[in-house]
């Protein structure tokens, strides 16, 4: 389905008077409000194809109605999200969950929804149907060279699909690791991983990048071969300039200072981008900003400062993606909420008084530095986010519009109540 713009405009008209009052109030107090709106209008977050269906846990999965049954329907769902928020103009595919059998047709369909394809993601953490060798004991780090070769060839195949879709990045996450002491030789596992990644790196087109993700535990709980940002950074550094580190907000131990990691990776020009989500205990893959919105703001504060220091384009020089799994929520609503939370944190970071903050830091005025940051964080920037969406032709309130337009009910009518999406 596609959302007709006039219906969004009608809903916006009903909210326009209240929005105008709120926007004029906040805009009067924000320095360079027009500059902030320009940056918000250019900012987009990629939607993962695997998050458009209901996820699950190892205990069960409770599928929702109207889930997308094909890549074509997943593209249509991302089109719905983008029509409402005008900030989700790309889709990130996971291969082989979503193999584009006809790339030209997929590109055309995506374009009809105002979309393009973002990074492509490989999958060597599951055995696929008709797969010759198993990844039970790992993939790129496996002791058996034949298994490593199979995993390498899969990643190269994913690159080839990506080229057909006009993508320019390969995202690699490995579940490789061990559950018991003595199970694995750490040094050999890391060397095998490096050598495997080097073969993949050599297959990259000239204008492509490879993003190396890390995670401290799960599904292996004693060791993970790429367990933290330092190991990912080491691999990316050894691979070369086309390799960098991908940060998933849920892939950290509790209490990890993610904003400091971001700052250092940016300084070293080795930050690829983000998989945004939120968590309470581990890799919960919850709605962005639902648990710790202040940390999200602090991360964006470092991002804005670090990118400005390097003269980077906020919208295009890093990869902005969501990685989520929804057990109990409507996936489209969850993704709409997540994008809004990201834009709110970004807007808050944009209005930080950088000059005053630097002066406070240089004077070791800890209290003032805290006040400056929290002043920006406590500012209700939602009218700025809404105005940027409005100017781009989107909804003032995407989640409300989604519900008032009865999108889920229409999807159930078109696809059925018992459909199950591919992927997680």
Tab-separated table of C-alpha atoms in Angstrom:
chain	number	residue	atom	x	y	z
A	1	UNK	CA	0.000	0.000	0.000
A	2	UNK	CA	0.978	3.651	-0.371
A	3	UNK	CA	-0.147	6.579	1.757
A	4	UNK	CA	-1.714	9.397	-0.193
A	5	UNK	CA	-0.124	12.733	0.633
A	6	UNK	CA	-3.396	14.614	0.787
A	7	UNK	CA	-4.466	12.410	3.702
A	8	UNK	CA	-1.297	13.324	5.608
A	9	UNK	CA	-1.916	16.981	4.776
A	10	UNK	CA	-5.466	16.765	6.122
A	11	UNK	CA	-4.238	15.370	9.431
A	12	UNK	CA	-1.523	18.034	9.600
A	13	UNK	CA	-4.114	20.740	9.034
A	14	UNK	CA	-5.979	19.581	12.134
A	15	UNK	CA	-2.794	19.986	14.186
A	16	UNK	CA	-1.468	23.107	12.517
A	17	UNK	CA	-2.649	25.765	14.987
A	18	UNK	CA	-1.221	23.990	18.019
A	19	UNK	CA	1.996	23.157	16.163
A	20	UNK	CA	2.503	26.750	15.033
A	21	UNK	CA	2.252	28.020	18.617
A	22	UNK	CA	4.690	25.413	19.895
A	23	UNK	CA	7.141	25.873	17.047
A	24	UNK	CA	7.237	29.665	17.267
A	25	UNK	CA	7.823	29.400	21.015
A	26	UNK	CA	10.837	27.082	20.717
A	27	UNK	CA	12.237	28.710	17.576
A	28	UNK	CA	12.417	32.081	19.361
A	29	UNK	CA	14.797	30.602	21.946
A	30	UNK	CA	17.023	28.513	19.645
A	31	UNK	CA	20.036	30.116	18.013
A	32	UNK	CA	20.087	29.464	14.265
A	33	UNK	CA	16.785	27.597	14.291
A	34	UNK	CA	16.739	27.563	10.492
A	35	UNK	CA	20.130	25.878	10.409
A	36	UNK	CA	18.894	23.229	12.830
A	37	UNK	CA	15.814	22.638	10.664
A	38	UNK	CA	17.958	22.272	7.557
A	39	UNK	CA	20.072	19.585	9.216
A	40	UNK	CA	17.026	17.792	10.596
A	41	UNK	CA	15.417	17.843	7.170
A	42	UNK	CA	18.458	16.224	5.573
A	43	UNK	CA	18.848	13.530	8.236
A	44	UNK	CA	17.612	10.025	7.365
A	45	UNK	CA	17.759	6.696	9.163
A	46	UNK	CA	17.783	3.392	7.262
A	47	UNK	CA	15.100	0.822	8.091
A	48	UNK	CA	16.170	-2.845	8.342
A	49	UNK	CA	14.133	-5.279	6.300
A	50	UNK	CA	14.230	-7.809	9.140
A	51	UNK	CA	12.507	-5.462	11.614
A	52	UNK	CA	9.268	-5.126	9.647
A	53	UNK	CA	7.855	-8.361	11.040
A	54	UNK	CA	7.258	-9.399	14.632
A	55	UNK	CA	10.406	-10.773	16.243
A	56	UNK	CA	10.708	-13.219	19.073
A	57	UNK	CA	12.893	-14.783	21.709
A	58	UNK	CA	14.253	-18.289	22.146
A	59	UNK	CA	11.024	-19.007	24.035
A	60	UNK	CA	8.563	-18.054	21.352
A	61	UNK	CA	7.348	-15.749	18.637
A	62	UNK	CA	3.911	-14.167	18.468
A	63	UNK	CA	3.419	-12.986	14.924
A	64	UNK	CA	1.269	-9.958	14.262
A	65	UNK	CA	-1.247	-9.464	11.499
A	66	UNK	CA	-0.451	-8.094	8.072
A	67	UNK	CA	3.271	-8.869	8.220
A	68	UNK	CA	5.174	-8.481	4.945
A	69	UNK	CA	5.437	-11.803	3.105
A	70	UNK	CA	8.043	-10.759	0.558
A	71	UNK	CA	10.756	-8.222	-0.128
A	72	UNK	CA	8.289	-6.275	-2.244
A	73	UNK	CA	5.951	-5.916	0.736
A	74	UNK	CA	8.831	-4.966	3.023
A	75	UNK	CA	9.779	-2.179	0.622
A	76	UNK	CA	6.160	-1.024	0.682
A	77	UNK	CA	6.202	-0.940	4.507
A	78	UNK	CA	9.354	1.180	4.530
A	79	UNK	CA	7.591	3.391	1.991
A	80	UNK	CA	4.784	3.863	4.524
A	81	UNK	CA	7.285	4.839	7.224
A	82	UNK	CA	9.027	7.314	4.922
A	83	UNK	CA	5.751	8.803	3.704
A	84	UNK	CA	4.893	9.610	7.315
A	85	UNK	CA	8.224	10.810	8.710
A	86	UNK	CA	10.208	11.790	5.585
A	87	UNK	CA	13.319	10.585	7.417
A	88	UNK	CA	13.563	6.926	6.378
A	89	UNK	CA	14.484	6.976	2.710
A	90	UNK	CA	16.492	3.737	2.610
A	91	UNK	CA	16.184	0.052	3.425
A	92	UNK	CA	18.945	-2.254	4.647
A	93	UNK	CA	18.705	-5.896	3.517
A	94	UNK	CA	19.857	-9.050	5.276
A	95	UNK	CA	20.945	-11.795	2.885
A	96	UNK	CA	19.743	-14.536	2.441
A	97	UNK	CA	16.564	-13.553	4.314
A	98	UNK	CA	15.753	-11.025	1.606
A	99	UNK	CA	17.436	-12.002	-1.641
A	100	UNK	CA	16.535	-9.614	-4.472
A	101	UNK	CA	15.767	-12.082	-7.251
A	102	UNK	CA	15.218	-9.225	-9.726
A	103	UNK	CA	17.431	-6.310	-8.669
A	104	UNK	CA	16.249	-3.971	-11.428
A	105	UNK	CA	12.630	-4.495	-10.378
A	106	UNK	CA	13.522	-3.913	-6.705
A	107	UNK	CA	15.349	-0.684	-7.539
A	108	UNK	CA	12.346	0.528	-9.516
A	109	UNK	CA	9.924	-0.399	-6.759
A	110	UNK	CA	12.077	1.297	-4.118
A	111	UNK	CA	12.288	4.452	-6.217
A	112	UNK	CA	8.490	4.512	-6.522
A	113	UNK	CA	8.383	4.793	-2.730
A	114	UNK	CA	11.142	7.404	-2.630
A	115	UNK	CA	13.653	4.867	-1.318
A	116	UNK	CA	17.083	3.472	-2.082
A	117	UNK	CA	19.074	0.561	-0.638
A	118	UNK	CA	21.493	1.098	2.227
A	119	UNK	CA	24.169	-1.310	3.528
A	120	UNK	CA	23.694	-5.022	2.862
A	121	UNK	CA	24.164	-7.482	5.720
A	122	UNK	CA	25.602	-10.983	5.535
A	123	UNK	CA	24.455	-13.940	7.646
A	124	UNK	CA	26.862	-16.606	8.805
A	125	UNK	CA	25.267	-16.982	12.242
A	126	UNK	CA	22.648	-19.427	10.942
A	127	UNK	CA	22.737	-22.514	8.766
A	128	UNK	CA	20.616	-22.028	5.664
A	129	UNK	CA	18.635	-24.573	3.681
A	130	UNK	CA	20.868	-26.696	1.398
A	131	UNK	CA	24.015	-25.225	2.988
A	132	UNK	CA	26.854	-27.748	2.656
A	133	UNK	CA	28.803	-27.026	5.857
A	134	UNK	CA	27.575	-25.898	9.281
A	135	UNK	CA	28.421	-22.740	11.252
A	136	UNK	CA	27.728	-24.493	14.553
A	137	UNK	CA	31.316	-23.863	15.657
A	138	UNK	CA	31.804	-20.561	13.890
A	139	UNK	CA	32.244	-19.152	10.405
A	140	UNK	CA	35.116	-16.794	9.576
A	141	UNK	CA	37.083	-18.055	12.589
A	142	UNK	CA	36.320	-21.757	12.083
A	143	UNK	CA	39.126	-24.302	12.498
A	144	UNK	CA	38.083	-25.887	9.190
A	145	UNK	CA	39.305	-23.878	6.215
A	146	UNK	CA	36.440	-25.189	4.085
A	147	UNK	CA	33.882	-23.661	6.451
A	148	UNK	CA	35.765	-20.369	6.427
A	149	UNK	CA	35.804	-20.448	2.625
A	150	UNK	CA	32.061	-21.016	2.516
A	151	UNK	CA	31.498	-18.017	4.806
A	152	UNK	CA	33.837	-15.857	2.729
A	153	UNK	CA	32.018	-16.797	-0.474
A	154	UNK	CA	28.689	-15.923	1.129
A	155	UNK	CA	29.936	-12.442	2.016
A	156	UNK	CA	31.242	-11.943	-1.513
A	157	UNK	CA	27.865	-13.065	-2.863
A	158	UNK	CA	26.181	-10.459	-0.626
A	159	UNK	CA	28.475	-7.788	-2.070
A	160	UNK	CA	27.389	-8.807	-5.578
A	161	UNK	CA	23.728	-8.444	-4.610
A	162	UNK	CA	24.536	-5.067	-3.090
A	163	UNK	CA	26.191	-3.857	-6.283
A	164	UNK	CA	23.017	-4.687	-8.200
A	165	UNK	CA	21.028	-2.623	-5.677
A	166	UNK	CA	23.395	0.366	-5.840
A	167	UNK	CA	24.442	-0.155	-2.243
A	168	UNK	CA	27.999	0.697	-1.224
A	169	UNK	CA	28.615	-1.011	2.111
A	170	UNK	CA	28.776	-4.528	3.562
A	171	UNK	CA	27.939	-4.942	7.238
A	172	UNK	CA	29.477	-7.994	8.935
A	173	UNK	CA	28.407	-9.296	12.333
A	174	UNK	CA	29.780	-12.619	13.533
A	175	UNK	CA	28.409	-14.834	16.281
A	176	UNK	CA	31.758	-16.670	16.297
A	177	UNK	CA	33.018	-17.449	19.784
A	178	UNK	CA	33.046	-20.108	22.478
A	179	UNK	CA	30.970	-21.193	25.448
A	180	UNK	CA	33.625	-23.029	27.452
A	181	UNK	CA	37.257	-22.451	28.471
A	182	UNK	CA	39.603	-24.457	26.299
A	183	UNK	CA	37.082	-24.740	23.479
A	184	UNK	CA	38.929	-22.206	21.335
A	185	UNK	CA	42.439	-20.939	20.704
A	186	UNK	CA	41.810	-17.177	20.934
A	187	UNK	CA	44.837	-16.155	18.902
A	188	UNK	CA	44.184	-18.582	16.054
A	189	UNK	CA	40.489	-17.668	15.981
A	190	UNK	CA	41.346	-13.982	15.649
A	191	UNK	CA	43.967	-14.671	12.976
A	192	UNK	CA	41.515	-16.819	11.015
A	193	UNK	CA	38.940	-14.048	11.231
A	194	UNK	CA	41.425	-11.451	10.005
A	195	UNK	CA	42.534	-13.605	7.081
A	196	UNK	CA	38.906	-14.298	6.137
A	197	UNK	CA	38.016	-10.616	6.303
A	198	UNK	CA	41.051	-9.793	4.176
A	199	UNK	CA	39.676	-11.991	1.395
A	200	UNK	CA	36.304	-10.262	1.678
A	201	UNK	CA	38.006	-6.866	1.733
A	202	UNK	CA	39.839	-7.650	-1.509
A	203	UNK	CA	36.479	-8.377	-3.173
A	204	UNK	CA	35.070	-4.943	-2.321
A	205	UNK	CA	34.467	-2.585	-5.254
A	206	UNK	CA	36.593	0.567	-5.161
A	207	UNK	CA	33.796	2.750	-3.794
A	208	UNK	CA	32.602	0.240	-1.184
A	209	UNK	CA	33.200	-0.087	2.553
A	210	UNK	CA	33.050	-2.961	5.000
A	211	UNK	CA	31.665	-2.330	8.470
A	212	UNK	CA	32.879	-4.663	11.227
A	213	UNK	CA	30.429	-5.052	14.098
A	214	UNK	CA	31.249	-6.307	17.590
A	215	UNK	CA	29.364	-7.829	20.502
A	216	UNK	CA	30.557	-9.001	23.948
A	217	UNK	CA	28.343	-12.078	24.292
A	218	UNK	CA	25.434	-14.057	22.833
A	219	UNK	CA	25.028	-16.582	21.374
A	220	UNK	CA	28.453	-17.477	22.820
A	221	UNK	CA	28.941	-16.597	26.477
A	222	UNK	CA	32.569	-17.390	27.354
A	223	UNK	CA	34.194	-15.528	24.488
A	224	UNK	CA	33.250	-13.699	21.309
A	225	UNK	CA	35.923	-13.471	18.633
A	226	UNK	CA	35.064	-9.830	17.882
A	227	UNK	CA	33.924	-8.984	21.381
A	228	UNK	CA	34.461	-5.245	21.729
A	229	UNK	CA	35.216	-2.041	19.856
A	230	UNK	CA	38.965	-2.443	20.342
A	231	UNK	CA	39.020	-5.798	18.554
A	232	UNK	CA	36.836	-4.422	15.760
A	233	UNK	CA	39.067	-1.343	15.478
A	234	UNK	CA	42.159	-3.569	15.315
A	235	UNK	CA	40.651	-5.612	12.485
A	236	UNK	CA	39.489	-2.514	10.606
A	237	UNK	CA	42.911	-0.930	10.963
A	238	UNK	CA	44.658	-4.019	9.645
A	239	UNK	CA	42.226	-4.345	6.735
A	240	UNK	CA	42.669	-0.820	5.381
A	241	UNK	CA	40.896	2.496	4.732
A	242	UNK	CA	37.693	0.906	3.404
A	243	UNK	CA	37.071	-0.864	6.739
A	244	UNK	CA	35.643	0.684	9.884
A	245	UNK	CA	33.790	-0.156	13.099
A	246	UNK	CA	30.004	-0.391	13.319
A	247	UNK	CA	28.491	0.409	16.724
A	248	UNK	CA	25.303	-1.341	17.815
A	249	UNK	CA	23.985	0.370	20.952
A	250	UNK	CA	22.888	-2.968	22.419
A	251	UNK	CA	26.252	-4.648	21.900
A	252	UNK	CA	27.876	-3.454	25.109
A	253	UNK	CA	28.155	-4.582	28.698
A	254	UNK	CA	26.018	-2.669	31.177
A	255	UNK	CA	27.505	0.693	32.081
A	256	UNK	CA	29.761	0.952	29.032
A	257	UNK	CA	30.507	4.549	28.068
A	258	UNK	CA	29.372	4.316	24.448
A	259	UNK	CA	29.730	8.048	23.868
A	260	UNK	CA	33.447	7.844	24.686
A	261	UNK	CA	33.883	4.959	22.232
A	262	UNK	CA	32.129	6.998	19.558
A	263	UNK	CA	34.380	9.991	20.209
A	264	UNK	CA	37.602	8.003	19.834
A	265	UNK	CA	36.472	6.114	16.724
A	266	UNK	CA	35.479	9.419	15.114
A	267	UNK	CA	38.840	10.913	16.022
A	268	UNK	CA	40.560	7.983	14.285
A	269	UNK	CA	38.219	8.141	11.272
A	270	UNK	CA	37.152	4.565	11.945
A	271	UNK	CA	33.496	5.000	12.888
A	272	UNK	CA	31.272	3.409	10.251
A	273	UNK	CA	27.941	4.271	11.792
A	274	UNK	CA	25.238	2.858	14.032
A	275	UNK	CA	22.686	0.198	14.608
A	276	UNK	CA	20.279	2.085	16.874
A	277	UNK	CA	18.181	0.365	19.529
A	278	UNK	CA	17.856	0.429	23.317
A	279	UNK	CA	18.321	-2.086	26.094
A	280	UNK	CA	17.869	-2.706	29.793
A	281	UNK	CA	20.073	-5.756	30.247
A	282	UNK	CA	21.776	-6.841	27.024
A	283	UNK	CA	21.035	-6.899	23.333
A	284	UNK	CA	17.343	-6.333	24.001
A	285	UNK	CA	16.720	-4.599	20.629
A	286	UNK	CA	14.092	-2.339	22.168
A	287	UNK	CA	12.652	0.860	20.734
A	288	UNK	CA	15.315	3.555	20.461
A	289	UNK	CA	15.154	5.968	23.400
A	290	UNK	CA	12.681	3.851	25.358
A	291	UNK	CA	15.093	3.001	28.196
A	292	UNK	CA	17.899	5.559	28.286
A	293	UNK	CA	17.185	8.618	26.155
A	294	UNK	CA	19.823	10.666	28.004
A	295	UNK	CA	22.584	8.333	26.858
A	296	UNK	CA	21.294	8.635	23.298
A	297	UNK	CA	21.565	12.419	23.603
A	298	UNK	CA	25.106	12.171	25.005
A	299	UNK	CA	26.106	9.938	22.093
A	300	UNK	CA	24.724	12.456	19.611
A	301	UNK	CA	26.479	15.273	21.429
A	302	UNK	CA	29.799	13.519	20.780
A	303	UNK	CA	28.760	12.747	17.216
A	304	UNK	CA	27.915	16.347	16.386
A	305	UNK	CA	31.085	17.662	18.028
A	306	UNK	CA	33.314	15.024	16.446
A	307	UNK	CA	31.799	15.274	12.971
A	308	UNK	CA	31.995	19.063	13.011
A	309	UNK	CA	35.642	18.851	14.060
A	310	UNK	CA	36.345	16.743	10.963
A	311	UNK	CA	34.144	18.792	8.631
A	312	UNK	CA	31.830	15.823	8.019
A	313	UNK	CA	28.335	15.875	6.563
A	314	UNK	CA	25.978	14.807	9.345
A	315	UNK	CA	23.483	13.229	6.978
A	316	UNK	CA	25.708	11.183	4.694
A	317	UNK	CA	29.195	10.597	6.113
A	318	UNK	CA	28.126	7.924	8.609
A	319	UNK	CA	25.696	5.022	8.331
A	320	UNK	CA	22.509	5.603	10.324
A	321	UNK	CA	20.433	2.434	10.758
A	322	UNK	CA	18.000	0.823	13.164
A	323	UNK	CA	18.479	-2.752	14.343
A	324	UNK	CA	15.492	-3.886	16.342
A	325	UNK	CA	13.285	-6.870	17.060
A	326	UNK	CA	9.732	-6.410	18.238
A	327	UNK	CA	8.015	-9.059	20.323
A	328	UNK	CA	4.870	-7.267	21.425
A	329	UNK	CA	4.581	-4.013	19.439
A	330	UNK	CA	3.430	-3.184	15.952
A	331	UNK	CA	6.782	-3.152	14.101
A	332	UNK	CA	5.939	-0.115	11.979
A	333	UNK	CA	4.850	1.879	15.018
A	334	UNK	CA	8.045	0.857	16.787
A	335	UNK	CA	10.197	1.981	13.864
A	336	UNK	CA	8.344	5.290	13.630
A	337	UNK	CA	8.942	5.839	17.345
A	338	UNK	CA	12.619	4.939	16.974
A	339	UNK	CA	13.255	7.372	14.144
A	340	UNK	CA	11.510	10.131	16.107
A	341	UNK	CA	13.674	9.403	19.165
A	342	UNK	CA	16.845	9.554	17.052
A	343	UNK	CA	15.822	12.881	15.520
A	344	UNK	CA	14.955	14.303	18.938
A	345	UNK	CA	18.379	13.352	20.350
A	346	UNK	CA	20.060	14.768	17.239
A	347	UNK	CA	18.115	18.032	17.546
A	348	UNK	CA	19.022	18.322	21.225
A	349	UNK	CA	22.696	17.843	20.357
A	350	UNK	CA	22.445	20.516	17.656
A	351	UNK	CA	21.240	23.141	20.139
A	352	UNK	CA	24.000	22.573	22.717
A	353	UNK	CA	25.865	25.858	23.287
A	354	UNK	CA	29.198	24.547	22.008
A	355	UNK	CA	31.145	27.756	22.692
A	356	UNK	CA	29.985	27.921	26.288
A	357	UNK	CA	30.587	24.202	26.802
A	358	UNK	CA	34.166	24.405	25.516
A	359	UNK	CA	34.839	27.396	27.775
A	360	UNK	CA	33.438	25.534	30.788
A	361	UNK	CA	35.544	22.478	29.978
A	362	UNK	CA	38.703	24.553	29.572
A	363	UNK	CA	38.014	26.251	32.922
A	364	UNK	CA	37.243	22.915	34.603
A	365	UNK	CA	33.834	24.317	35.534
A	366	UNK	CA	32.117	20.978	35.979
A	367	UNK	CA	28.828	22.370	37.241
A	368	UNK	CA	28.435	24.761	34.332
A	369	UNK	CA	29.343	22.064	31.788
A	370	UNK	CA	26.639	19.825	33.228
A	371	UNK	CA	24.117	22.669	33.178
A	372	UNK	CA	24.861	23.452	29.525
A	373	UNK	CA	24.337	19.844	28.431
A	374	UNK	CA	21.201	19.353	30.493
A	375	UNK	CA	19.724	22.630	29.301
A	376	UNK	CA	19.786	21.272	25.762
A	377	UNK	CA	18.547	17.836	26.832
A	378	UNK	CA	15.621	19.280	28.801
A	379	UNK	CA	14.524	21.473	25.930
A	380	UNK	CA	11.409	20.120	24.202
A	381	UNK	CA	12.671	19.993	20.606
A	382	UNK	CA	9.720	18.008	19.298
A	383	UNK	CA	8.244	21.082	17.555
A	384	UNK	CA	11.540	21.460	15.639
A	385	UNK	CA	11.409	17.810	14.580
A	386	UNK	CA	7.768	18.179	13.581
A	387	UNK	CA	8.457	21.342	11.574
A	388	UNK	CA	11.306	19.659	9.690
A	389	UNK	CA	8.971	16.768	8.827
A	390	UNK	CA	6.231	19.177	7.745
A	391	UNK	CA	8.577	21.086	5.444
A	392	UNK	CA	9.624	17.799	3.837
A	393	UNK	CA	6.013	16.803	3.235
A	394	UNK	CA	5.704	14.425	6.173
A	395	UNK	CA	3.422	14.155	9.172
A	396	UNK	CA	3.537	16.382	12.237
A	397	UNK	CA	2.827	13.284	14.346
A	398	UNK	CA	3.777	10.102	12.441
A	399	UNK	CA	2.583	7.537	14.996
A	400	UNK	CA	-0.788	9.251	15.418
A	401	UNK	CA	-1.166	9.531	11.638
A	402	UNK	CA	-0.346	5.838	11.214
A	403	UNK	CA	-3.131	4.948	13.614
A	404	UNK	CA	-5.672	7.446	12.337
A	405	UNK	CA	-5.126	6.223	8.778
A	406	UNK	CA	-5.731	2.616	9.986
A	407	UNK	CA	-2.614	1.399	8.210
A	408	UNK	CA	-2.277	-1.859	10.152
A	409	UNK	CA	-5.926	-2.707	9.547
A	410	UNK	CA	-5.415	-2.176	5.813
A	411	UNK	CA	-2.316	-4.374	5.849
A	412	UNK	CA	-4.214	-7.142	7.590
A	413	UNK	CA	-6.993	-6.828	5.030
A	414	UNK	CA	-4.518	-7.081	2.163
A	415	UNK	CA	-2.178	-9.754	3.553
A	416	UNK	CA	-4.138	-11.685	6.127
A	417	UNK	CA	-4.027	-12.075	9.889
A	418	UNK	CA	-1.619	-15.026	10.086
A	419	UNK	CA	1.222	-13.899	7.807
A	420	UNK	CA	4.791	-14.348	9.061
A	421	UNK	CA	7.661	-12.190	7.784
A	422	UNK	CA	11.008	-13.653	6.791
A	423	UNK	CA	14.031	-13.083	9.018
A	424	UNK	CA	14.176	-13.043	12.779
